[in-house]
Short mmCIF file of C-alpha atoms in Angstrom, two decimals:
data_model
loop_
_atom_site.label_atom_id
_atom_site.label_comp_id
_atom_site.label_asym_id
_atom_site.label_seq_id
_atom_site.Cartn_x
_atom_site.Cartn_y
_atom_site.Cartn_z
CA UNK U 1 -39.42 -44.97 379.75
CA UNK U 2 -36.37 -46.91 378.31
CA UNK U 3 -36.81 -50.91 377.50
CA UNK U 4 -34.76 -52.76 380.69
CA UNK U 5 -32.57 -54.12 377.94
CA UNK U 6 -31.21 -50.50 377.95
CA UNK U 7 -27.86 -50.75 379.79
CA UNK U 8 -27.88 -47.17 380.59
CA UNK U 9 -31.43 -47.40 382.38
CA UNK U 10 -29.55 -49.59 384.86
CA UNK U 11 -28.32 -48.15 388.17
CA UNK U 12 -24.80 -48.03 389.01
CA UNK U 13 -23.05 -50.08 390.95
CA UNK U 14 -20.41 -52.96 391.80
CA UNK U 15 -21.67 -54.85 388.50
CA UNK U 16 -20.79 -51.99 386.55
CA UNK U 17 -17.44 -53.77 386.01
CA UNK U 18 -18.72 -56.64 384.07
CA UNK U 19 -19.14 -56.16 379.96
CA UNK U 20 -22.29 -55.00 378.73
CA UNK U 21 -21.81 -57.14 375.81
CA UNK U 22 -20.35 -60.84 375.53
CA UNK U 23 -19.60 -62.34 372.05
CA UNK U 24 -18.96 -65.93 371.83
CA UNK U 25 -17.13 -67.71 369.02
CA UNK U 26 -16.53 -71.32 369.21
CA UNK U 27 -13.12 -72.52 367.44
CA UNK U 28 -12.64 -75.90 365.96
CA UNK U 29 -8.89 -75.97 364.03
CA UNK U 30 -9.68 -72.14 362.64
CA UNK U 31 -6.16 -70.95 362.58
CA UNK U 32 -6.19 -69.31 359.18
CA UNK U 33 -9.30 -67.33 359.68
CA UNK U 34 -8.75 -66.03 363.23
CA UNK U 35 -6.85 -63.26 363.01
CA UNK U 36 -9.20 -61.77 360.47
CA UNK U 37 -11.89 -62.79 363.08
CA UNK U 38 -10.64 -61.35 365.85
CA UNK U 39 -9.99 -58.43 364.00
CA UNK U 40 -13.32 -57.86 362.63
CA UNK U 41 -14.97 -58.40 365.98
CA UNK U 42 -13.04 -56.04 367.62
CA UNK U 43 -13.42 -53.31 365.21
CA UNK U 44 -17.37 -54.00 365.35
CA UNK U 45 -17.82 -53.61 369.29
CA UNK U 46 -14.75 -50.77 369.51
CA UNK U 47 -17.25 -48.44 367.20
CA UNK U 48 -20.26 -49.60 369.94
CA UNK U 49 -18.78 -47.28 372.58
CA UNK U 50 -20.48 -50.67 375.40
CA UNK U 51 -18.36 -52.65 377.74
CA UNK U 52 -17.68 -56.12 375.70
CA UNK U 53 -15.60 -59.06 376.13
CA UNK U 54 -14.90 -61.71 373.62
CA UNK U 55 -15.08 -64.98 374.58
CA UNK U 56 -13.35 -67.76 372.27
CA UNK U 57 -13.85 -71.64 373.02
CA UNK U 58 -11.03 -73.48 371.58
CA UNK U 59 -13.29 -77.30 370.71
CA UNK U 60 -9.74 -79.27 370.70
CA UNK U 61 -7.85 -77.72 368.07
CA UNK U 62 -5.47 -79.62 366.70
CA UNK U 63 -3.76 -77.02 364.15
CA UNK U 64 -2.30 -73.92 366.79
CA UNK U 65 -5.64 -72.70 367.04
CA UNK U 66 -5.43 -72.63 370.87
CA UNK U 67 -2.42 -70.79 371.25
CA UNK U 68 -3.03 -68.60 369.00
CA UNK U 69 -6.46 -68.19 371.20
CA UNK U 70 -3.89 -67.78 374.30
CA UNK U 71 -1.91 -65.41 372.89
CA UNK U 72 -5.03 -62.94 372.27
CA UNK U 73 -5.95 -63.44 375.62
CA UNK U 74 -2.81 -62.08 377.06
CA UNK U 75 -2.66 -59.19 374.92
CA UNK U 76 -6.20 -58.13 374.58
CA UNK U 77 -7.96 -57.50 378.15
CA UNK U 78 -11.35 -58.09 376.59
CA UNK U 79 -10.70 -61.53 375.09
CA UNK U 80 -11.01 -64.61 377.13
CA UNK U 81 -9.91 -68.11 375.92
CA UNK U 82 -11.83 -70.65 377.17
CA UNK U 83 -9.92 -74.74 376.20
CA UNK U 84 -11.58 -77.51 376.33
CA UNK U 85 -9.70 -80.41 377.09
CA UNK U 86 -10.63 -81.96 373.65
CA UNK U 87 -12.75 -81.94 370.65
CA UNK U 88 -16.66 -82.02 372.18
CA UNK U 89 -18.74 -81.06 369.03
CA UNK U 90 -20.08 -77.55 369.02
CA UNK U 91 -22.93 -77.87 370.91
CA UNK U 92 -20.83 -78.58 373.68
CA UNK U 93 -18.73 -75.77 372.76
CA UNK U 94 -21.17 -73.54 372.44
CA UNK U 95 -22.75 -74.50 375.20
CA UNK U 96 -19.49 -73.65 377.00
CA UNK U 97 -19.58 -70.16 376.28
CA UNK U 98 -22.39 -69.32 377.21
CA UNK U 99 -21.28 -70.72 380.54
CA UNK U 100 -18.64 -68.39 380.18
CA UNK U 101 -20.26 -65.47 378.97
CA UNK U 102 -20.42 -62.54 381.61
CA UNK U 103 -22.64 -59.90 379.24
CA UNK U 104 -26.11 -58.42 379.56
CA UNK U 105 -26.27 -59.89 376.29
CA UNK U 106 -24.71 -62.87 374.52
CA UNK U 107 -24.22 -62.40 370.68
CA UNK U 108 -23.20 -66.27 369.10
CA UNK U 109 -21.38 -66.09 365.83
CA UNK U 110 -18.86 -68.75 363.82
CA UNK U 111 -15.49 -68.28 363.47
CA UNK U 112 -15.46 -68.70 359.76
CA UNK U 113 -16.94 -65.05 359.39
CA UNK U 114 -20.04 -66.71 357.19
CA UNK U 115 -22.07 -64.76 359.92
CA UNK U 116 -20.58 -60.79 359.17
CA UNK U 117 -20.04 -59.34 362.58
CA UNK U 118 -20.96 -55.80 360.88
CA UNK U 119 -24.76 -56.74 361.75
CA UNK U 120 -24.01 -56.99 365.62
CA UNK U 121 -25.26 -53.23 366.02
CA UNK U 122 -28.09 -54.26 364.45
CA UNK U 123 -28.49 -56.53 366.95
CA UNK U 124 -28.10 -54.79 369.97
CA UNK U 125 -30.43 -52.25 368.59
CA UNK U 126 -33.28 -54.84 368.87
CA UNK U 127 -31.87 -55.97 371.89
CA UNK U 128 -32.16 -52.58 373.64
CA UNK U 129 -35.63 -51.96 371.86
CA UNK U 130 -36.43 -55.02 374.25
CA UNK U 131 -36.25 -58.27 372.68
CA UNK U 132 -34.91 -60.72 374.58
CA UNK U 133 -33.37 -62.65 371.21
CA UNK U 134 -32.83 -61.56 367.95
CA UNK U 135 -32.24 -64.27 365.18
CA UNK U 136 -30.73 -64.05 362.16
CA UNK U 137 -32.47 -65.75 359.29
CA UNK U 138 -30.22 -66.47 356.29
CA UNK U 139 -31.68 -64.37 353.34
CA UNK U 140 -28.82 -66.29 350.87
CA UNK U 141 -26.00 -68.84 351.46
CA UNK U 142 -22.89 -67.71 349.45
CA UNK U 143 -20.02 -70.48 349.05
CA UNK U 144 -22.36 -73.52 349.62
CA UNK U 145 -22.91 -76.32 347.59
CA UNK U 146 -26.50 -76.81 345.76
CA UNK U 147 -26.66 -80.14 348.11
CA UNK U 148 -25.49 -78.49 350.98
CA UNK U 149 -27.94 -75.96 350.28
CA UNK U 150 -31.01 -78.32 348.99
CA UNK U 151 -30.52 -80.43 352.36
CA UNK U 152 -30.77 -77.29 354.35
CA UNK U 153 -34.05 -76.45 352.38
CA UNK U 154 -35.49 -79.79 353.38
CA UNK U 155 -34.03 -80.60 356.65
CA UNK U 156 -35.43 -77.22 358.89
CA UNK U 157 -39.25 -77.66 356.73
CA UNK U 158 -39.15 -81.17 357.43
CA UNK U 159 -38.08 -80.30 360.85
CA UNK U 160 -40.43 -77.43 361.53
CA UNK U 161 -43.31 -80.42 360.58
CA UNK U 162 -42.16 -82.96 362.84
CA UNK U 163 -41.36 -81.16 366.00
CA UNK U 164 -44.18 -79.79 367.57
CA UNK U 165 -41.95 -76.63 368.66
CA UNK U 166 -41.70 -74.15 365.90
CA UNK U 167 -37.96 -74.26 365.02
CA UNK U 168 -37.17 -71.15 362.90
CA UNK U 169 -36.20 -72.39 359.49
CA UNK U 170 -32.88 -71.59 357.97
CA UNK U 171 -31.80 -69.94 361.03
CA UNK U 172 -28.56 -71.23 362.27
CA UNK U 173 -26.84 -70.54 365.86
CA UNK U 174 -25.83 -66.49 364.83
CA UNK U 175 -28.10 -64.80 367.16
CA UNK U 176 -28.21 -62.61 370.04
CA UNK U 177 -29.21 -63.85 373.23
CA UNK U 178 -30.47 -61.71 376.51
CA UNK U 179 -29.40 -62.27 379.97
CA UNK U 180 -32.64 -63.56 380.61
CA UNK U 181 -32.57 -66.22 378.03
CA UNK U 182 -28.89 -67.48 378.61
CA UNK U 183 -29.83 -68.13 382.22
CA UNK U 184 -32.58 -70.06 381.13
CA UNK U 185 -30.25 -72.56 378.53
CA UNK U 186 -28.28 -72.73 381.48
CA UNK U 187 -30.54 -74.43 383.66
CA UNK U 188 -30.76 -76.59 380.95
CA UNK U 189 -29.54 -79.97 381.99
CA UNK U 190 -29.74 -82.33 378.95
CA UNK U 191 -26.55 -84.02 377.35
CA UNK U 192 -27.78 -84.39 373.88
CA UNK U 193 -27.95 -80.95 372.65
CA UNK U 194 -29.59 -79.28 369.71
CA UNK U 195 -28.93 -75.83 370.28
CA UNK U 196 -31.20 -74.11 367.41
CA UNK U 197 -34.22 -76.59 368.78
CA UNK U 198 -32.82 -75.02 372.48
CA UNK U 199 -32.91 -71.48 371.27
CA UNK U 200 -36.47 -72.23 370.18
CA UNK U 201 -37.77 -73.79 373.32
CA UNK U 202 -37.32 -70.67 374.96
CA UNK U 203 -40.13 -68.64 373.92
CA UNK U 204 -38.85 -65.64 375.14
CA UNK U 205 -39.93 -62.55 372.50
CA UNK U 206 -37.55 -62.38 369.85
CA UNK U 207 -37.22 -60.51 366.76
CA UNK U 208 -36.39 -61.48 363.01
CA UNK U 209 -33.51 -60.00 361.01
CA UNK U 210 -32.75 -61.04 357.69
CA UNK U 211 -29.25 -61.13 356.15
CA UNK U 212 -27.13 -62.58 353.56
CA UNK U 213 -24.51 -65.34 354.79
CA UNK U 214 -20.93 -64.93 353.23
CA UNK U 215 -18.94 -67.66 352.19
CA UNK U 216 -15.85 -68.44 354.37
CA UNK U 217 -13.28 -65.90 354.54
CA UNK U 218 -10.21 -68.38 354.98
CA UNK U 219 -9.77 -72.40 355.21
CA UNK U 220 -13.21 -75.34 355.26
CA UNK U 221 -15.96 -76.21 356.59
CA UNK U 222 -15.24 -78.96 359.56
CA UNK U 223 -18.98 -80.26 358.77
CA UNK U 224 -19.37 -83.29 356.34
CA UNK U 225 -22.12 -85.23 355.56
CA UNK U 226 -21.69 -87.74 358.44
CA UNK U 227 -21.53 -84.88 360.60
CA UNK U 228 -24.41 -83.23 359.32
CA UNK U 229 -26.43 -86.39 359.38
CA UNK U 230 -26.02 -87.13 362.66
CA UNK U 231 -26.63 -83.43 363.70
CA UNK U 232 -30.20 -83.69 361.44
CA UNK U 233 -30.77 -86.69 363.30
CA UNK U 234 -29.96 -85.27 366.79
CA UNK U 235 -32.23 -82.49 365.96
CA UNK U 236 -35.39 -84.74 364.79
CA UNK U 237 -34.93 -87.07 367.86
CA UNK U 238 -34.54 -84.33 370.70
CA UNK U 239 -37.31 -82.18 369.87
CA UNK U 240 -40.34 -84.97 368.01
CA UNK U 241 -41.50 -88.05 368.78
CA UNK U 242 -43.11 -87.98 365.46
CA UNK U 243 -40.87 -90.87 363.88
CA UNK U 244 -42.48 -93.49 366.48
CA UNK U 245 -45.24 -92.46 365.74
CA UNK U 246 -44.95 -93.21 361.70
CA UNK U 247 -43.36 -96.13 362.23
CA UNK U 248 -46.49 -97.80 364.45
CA UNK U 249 -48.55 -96.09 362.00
CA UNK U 250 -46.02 -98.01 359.23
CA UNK U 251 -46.48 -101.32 361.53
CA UNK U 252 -50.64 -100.95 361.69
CA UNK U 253 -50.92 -100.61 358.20
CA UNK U 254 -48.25 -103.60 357.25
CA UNK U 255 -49.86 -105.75 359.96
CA UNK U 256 -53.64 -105.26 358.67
CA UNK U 257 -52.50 -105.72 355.05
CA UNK U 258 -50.96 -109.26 356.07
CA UNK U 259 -53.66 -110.06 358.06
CA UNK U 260 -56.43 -109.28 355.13
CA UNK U 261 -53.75 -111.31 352.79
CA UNK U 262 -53.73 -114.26 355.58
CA UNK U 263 -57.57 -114.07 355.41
CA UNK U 264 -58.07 -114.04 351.97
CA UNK U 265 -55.24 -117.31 351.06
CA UNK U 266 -57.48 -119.22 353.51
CA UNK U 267 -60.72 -117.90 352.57
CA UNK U 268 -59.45 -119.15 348.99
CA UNK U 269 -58.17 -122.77 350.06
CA UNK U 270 -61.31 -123.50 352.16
CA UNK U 271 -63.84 -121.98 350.08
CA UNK U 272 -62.46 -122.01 346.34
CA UNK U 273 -60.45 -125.57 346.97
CA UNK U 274 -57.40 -123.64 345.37
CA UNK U 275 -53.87 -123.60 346.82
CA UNK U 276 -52.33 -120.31 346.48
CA UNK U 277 -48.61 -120.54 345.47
CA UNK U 278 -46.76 -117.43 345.60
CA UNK U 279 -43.20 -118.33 346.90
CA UNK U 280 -41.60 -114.54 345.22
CA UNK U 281 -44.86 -112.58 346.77
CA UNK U 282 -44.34 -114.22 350.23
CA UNK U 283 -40.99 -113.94 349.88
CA UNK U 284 -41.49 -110.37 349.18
CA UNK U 285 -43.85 -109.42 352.26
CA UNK U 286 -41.46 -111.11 354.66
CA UNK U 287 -38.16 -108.96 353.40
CA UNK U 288 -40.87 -105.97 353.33
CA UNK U 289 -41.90 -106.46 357.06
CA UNK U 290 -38.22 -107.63 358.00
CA UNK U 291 -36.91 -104.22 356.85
CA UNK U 292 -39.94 -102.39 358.57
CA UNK U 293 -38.98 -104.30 362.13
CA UNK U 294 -35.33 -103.34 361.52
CA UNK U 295 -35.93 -99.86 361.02
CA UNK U 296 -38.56 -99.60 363.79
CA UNK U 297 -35.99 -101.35 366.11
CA UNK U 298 -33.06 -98.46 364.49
CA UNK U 299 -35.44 -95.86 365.42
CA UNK U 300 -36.28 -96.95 369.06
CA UNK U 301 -32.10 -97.78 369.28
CA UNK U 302 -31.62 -93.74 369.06
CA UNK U 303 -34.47 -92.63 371.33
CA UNK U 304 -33.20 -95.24 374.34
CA UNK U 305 -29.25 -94.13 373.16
CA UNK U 306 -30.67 -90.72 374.10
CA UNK U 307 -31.55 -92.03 377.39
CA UNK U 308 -28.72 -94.28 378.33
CA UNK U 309 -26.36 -90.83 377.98
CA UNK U 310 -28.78 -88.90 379.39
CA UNK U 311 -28.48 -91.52 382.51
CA UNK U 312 -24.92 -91.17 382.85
CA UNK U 313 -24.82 -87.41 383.69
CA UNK U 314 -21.38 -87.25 382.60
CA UNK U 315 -20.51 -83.63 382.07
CA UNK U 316 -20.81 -82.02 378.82
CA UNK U 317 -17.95 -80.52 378.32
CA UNK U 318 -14.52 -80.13 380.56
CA UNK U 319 -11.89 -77.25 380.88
CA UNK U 320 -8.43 -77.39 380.59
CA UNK U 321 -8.33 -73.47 381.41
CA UNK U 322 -9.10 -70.32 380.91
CA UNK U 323 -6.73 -67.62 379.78
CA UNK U 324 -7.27 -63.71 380.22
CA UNK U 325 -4.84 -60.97 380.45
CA UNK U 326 -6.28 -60.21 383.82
CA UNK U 327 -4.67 -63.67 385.38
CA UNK U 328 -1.45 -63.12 384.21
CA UNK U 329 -1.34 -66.52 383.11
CA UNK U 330 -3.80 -69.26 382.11
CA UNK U 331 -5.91 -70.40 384.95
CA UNK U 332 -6.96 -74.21 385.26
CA UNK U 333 -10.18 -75.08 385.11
CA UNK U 334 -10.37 -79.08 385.32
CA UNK U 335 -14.52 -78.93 385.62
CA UNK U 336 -17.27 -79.46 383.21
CA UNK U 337 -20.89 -78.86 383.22
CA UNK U 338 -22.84 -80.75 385.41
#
């Protein structure tokens, strides 16, 4: 009996017009590298004999990237161009194709070709042998930076600790991604997104395959160590509560130390007749407690920031339109994801 992720085990019908096989790339100001892309993509599901679309989602490029997006789209009747009406972090772009996608499967890869798209048929193999993800844990990370790579190290272990979901370690968004599971991140409704914690939550089975990451084939990294940061934060904060918890563990521990302290200068006076002086130690425990209050009160500030968005339900991302060769022309899409 053939696995249901088997495309061929399917009957035959009206649907049969829809791809078998979605991939979705998410663009941010990629212009040198996305021809090559494109290329390599195409030459990868061509040589996979399946149905497949492509399915770009241009994050408010700024350098041409879009048109050059719009101009595949009208010459290549399996690419679509999906535009966001400006830059919404990749999250929300990612999160935008796979609103978008229309395939059995969903396969997520970077534009930047760090994530070969010569593994995809490795992909689809577990796919079809029933998996309803396959991740791709990086083996190696050519082209990075020993701090880029160190701060990877630490982050996902330090991650994987905290969160009481176990988040794959250095495992980034390249995966593949049943039908099954991309309906389920769909009904997804939270604003601040963390996409590999996402991936996680599912818990549908997946399967492991390792692989070397190249380093980009054309142009930089958009990522730098602000954005990084506040991804690692967004990460911690959406998927462990763990922080609050060490810092009232933090605040038990500096408020029985004072207290025993307190005890013991009046113990001292009343009992001993000595006066303590100590102006540079008291001065000392107050900066030490001010700076634990401050950071307790940082802390709490990005948990109820989480919440205030969260409140707003403002839509993730928004369209400006979609372009395929099968419209003739691009067609507006003014709508986000609600």
């Amino acid at each position: 009996m053939r696995p249901s992720n088997d495309p061929d085990a399917h009957p035959r019908g009206p649907e049969q017009a829809y791809p078998v096989l979605s991939v979705v790339v998410p663009v941010y100001n990629e212009r040198l590298v996305l021809p090559m892309c494109y290329r390599r993509i195409r030459g990868v599901m061509e040589s996979l004999g399946l149905r497949y679309e492509i399915v770009f989602v241009d994050d408010g490029s700024v350098d041409g990237s879009a048109d050059q997006l719009a101009a595949l789209a009208y010459t290549d009747r399996n690419v679509r161009a999906v535009r966001l009406s400006r830059n919404f972090g990749k999250e929300a772009a990612l999160t935008a194709g796979l609103d978008n996608a229309r395939g059995m499967a969903v396969i997520v890869l970077d534009a930047d070709l760090q994530d070969p798209p010569e593994l995809i048929p490795d992909m689809v193999k577990a796919w079809r042998a029933g998996a309803d993800m396959v991740t791709m844990k990086r083996r190696s990370r050519a082209g990075e930076s020993w701090f880029k790579r160190a701060c990877a190290h630490v982050f996902y272990r330090v991650l994987r600790r905290l969160s009481e979901l176990p988040i794959p370690s250095d495992t980034g968004d390249f995966r593949l991604l049943s039908r099954r599971a991309v309906d389920v991140l769909k009904r997804m409704p939270e604003r601040s997104r963390y996409m590999k914690g996402l991936f996680a939550w599912v818990g549908l089975p997946t399967h492991e395959i390792l692989y070397d990451r190249a380093p980009r084939a054309a142009g930089s990294s958009k990522w730098n160590f602000v954005g990084l940061t506040r991804l690692a934060l967004e990460g911690v904060t959406s998927f462990s509560v763990a922080p609050l918890r060490w810092v009232g563990a933090v605040g038990m521990v500096a408020a029985t130390v004072g207290g025993a302290f307190g005890l013991w200068i009046v113990g001292k006076t009343l009992f001993a007749g000595e006066i303590v002086n100590g102006y540079p130690s008291t001065v000392a425990v107050i900066t030490f407690l001010g700076g634990v209050q401050l950071l307790s009160i940082g802390l709490l500030g990005e948990y109820v920031g989480k919440i205030y968005i969260e409140s707003k339900q403002r839509p993730l991302y928004v369209v400006r339109d979609v372009c395929e060769l099968t419209l003739g022309l691009a067609e507006p899409a003014l709508q986000g994801r609600e």
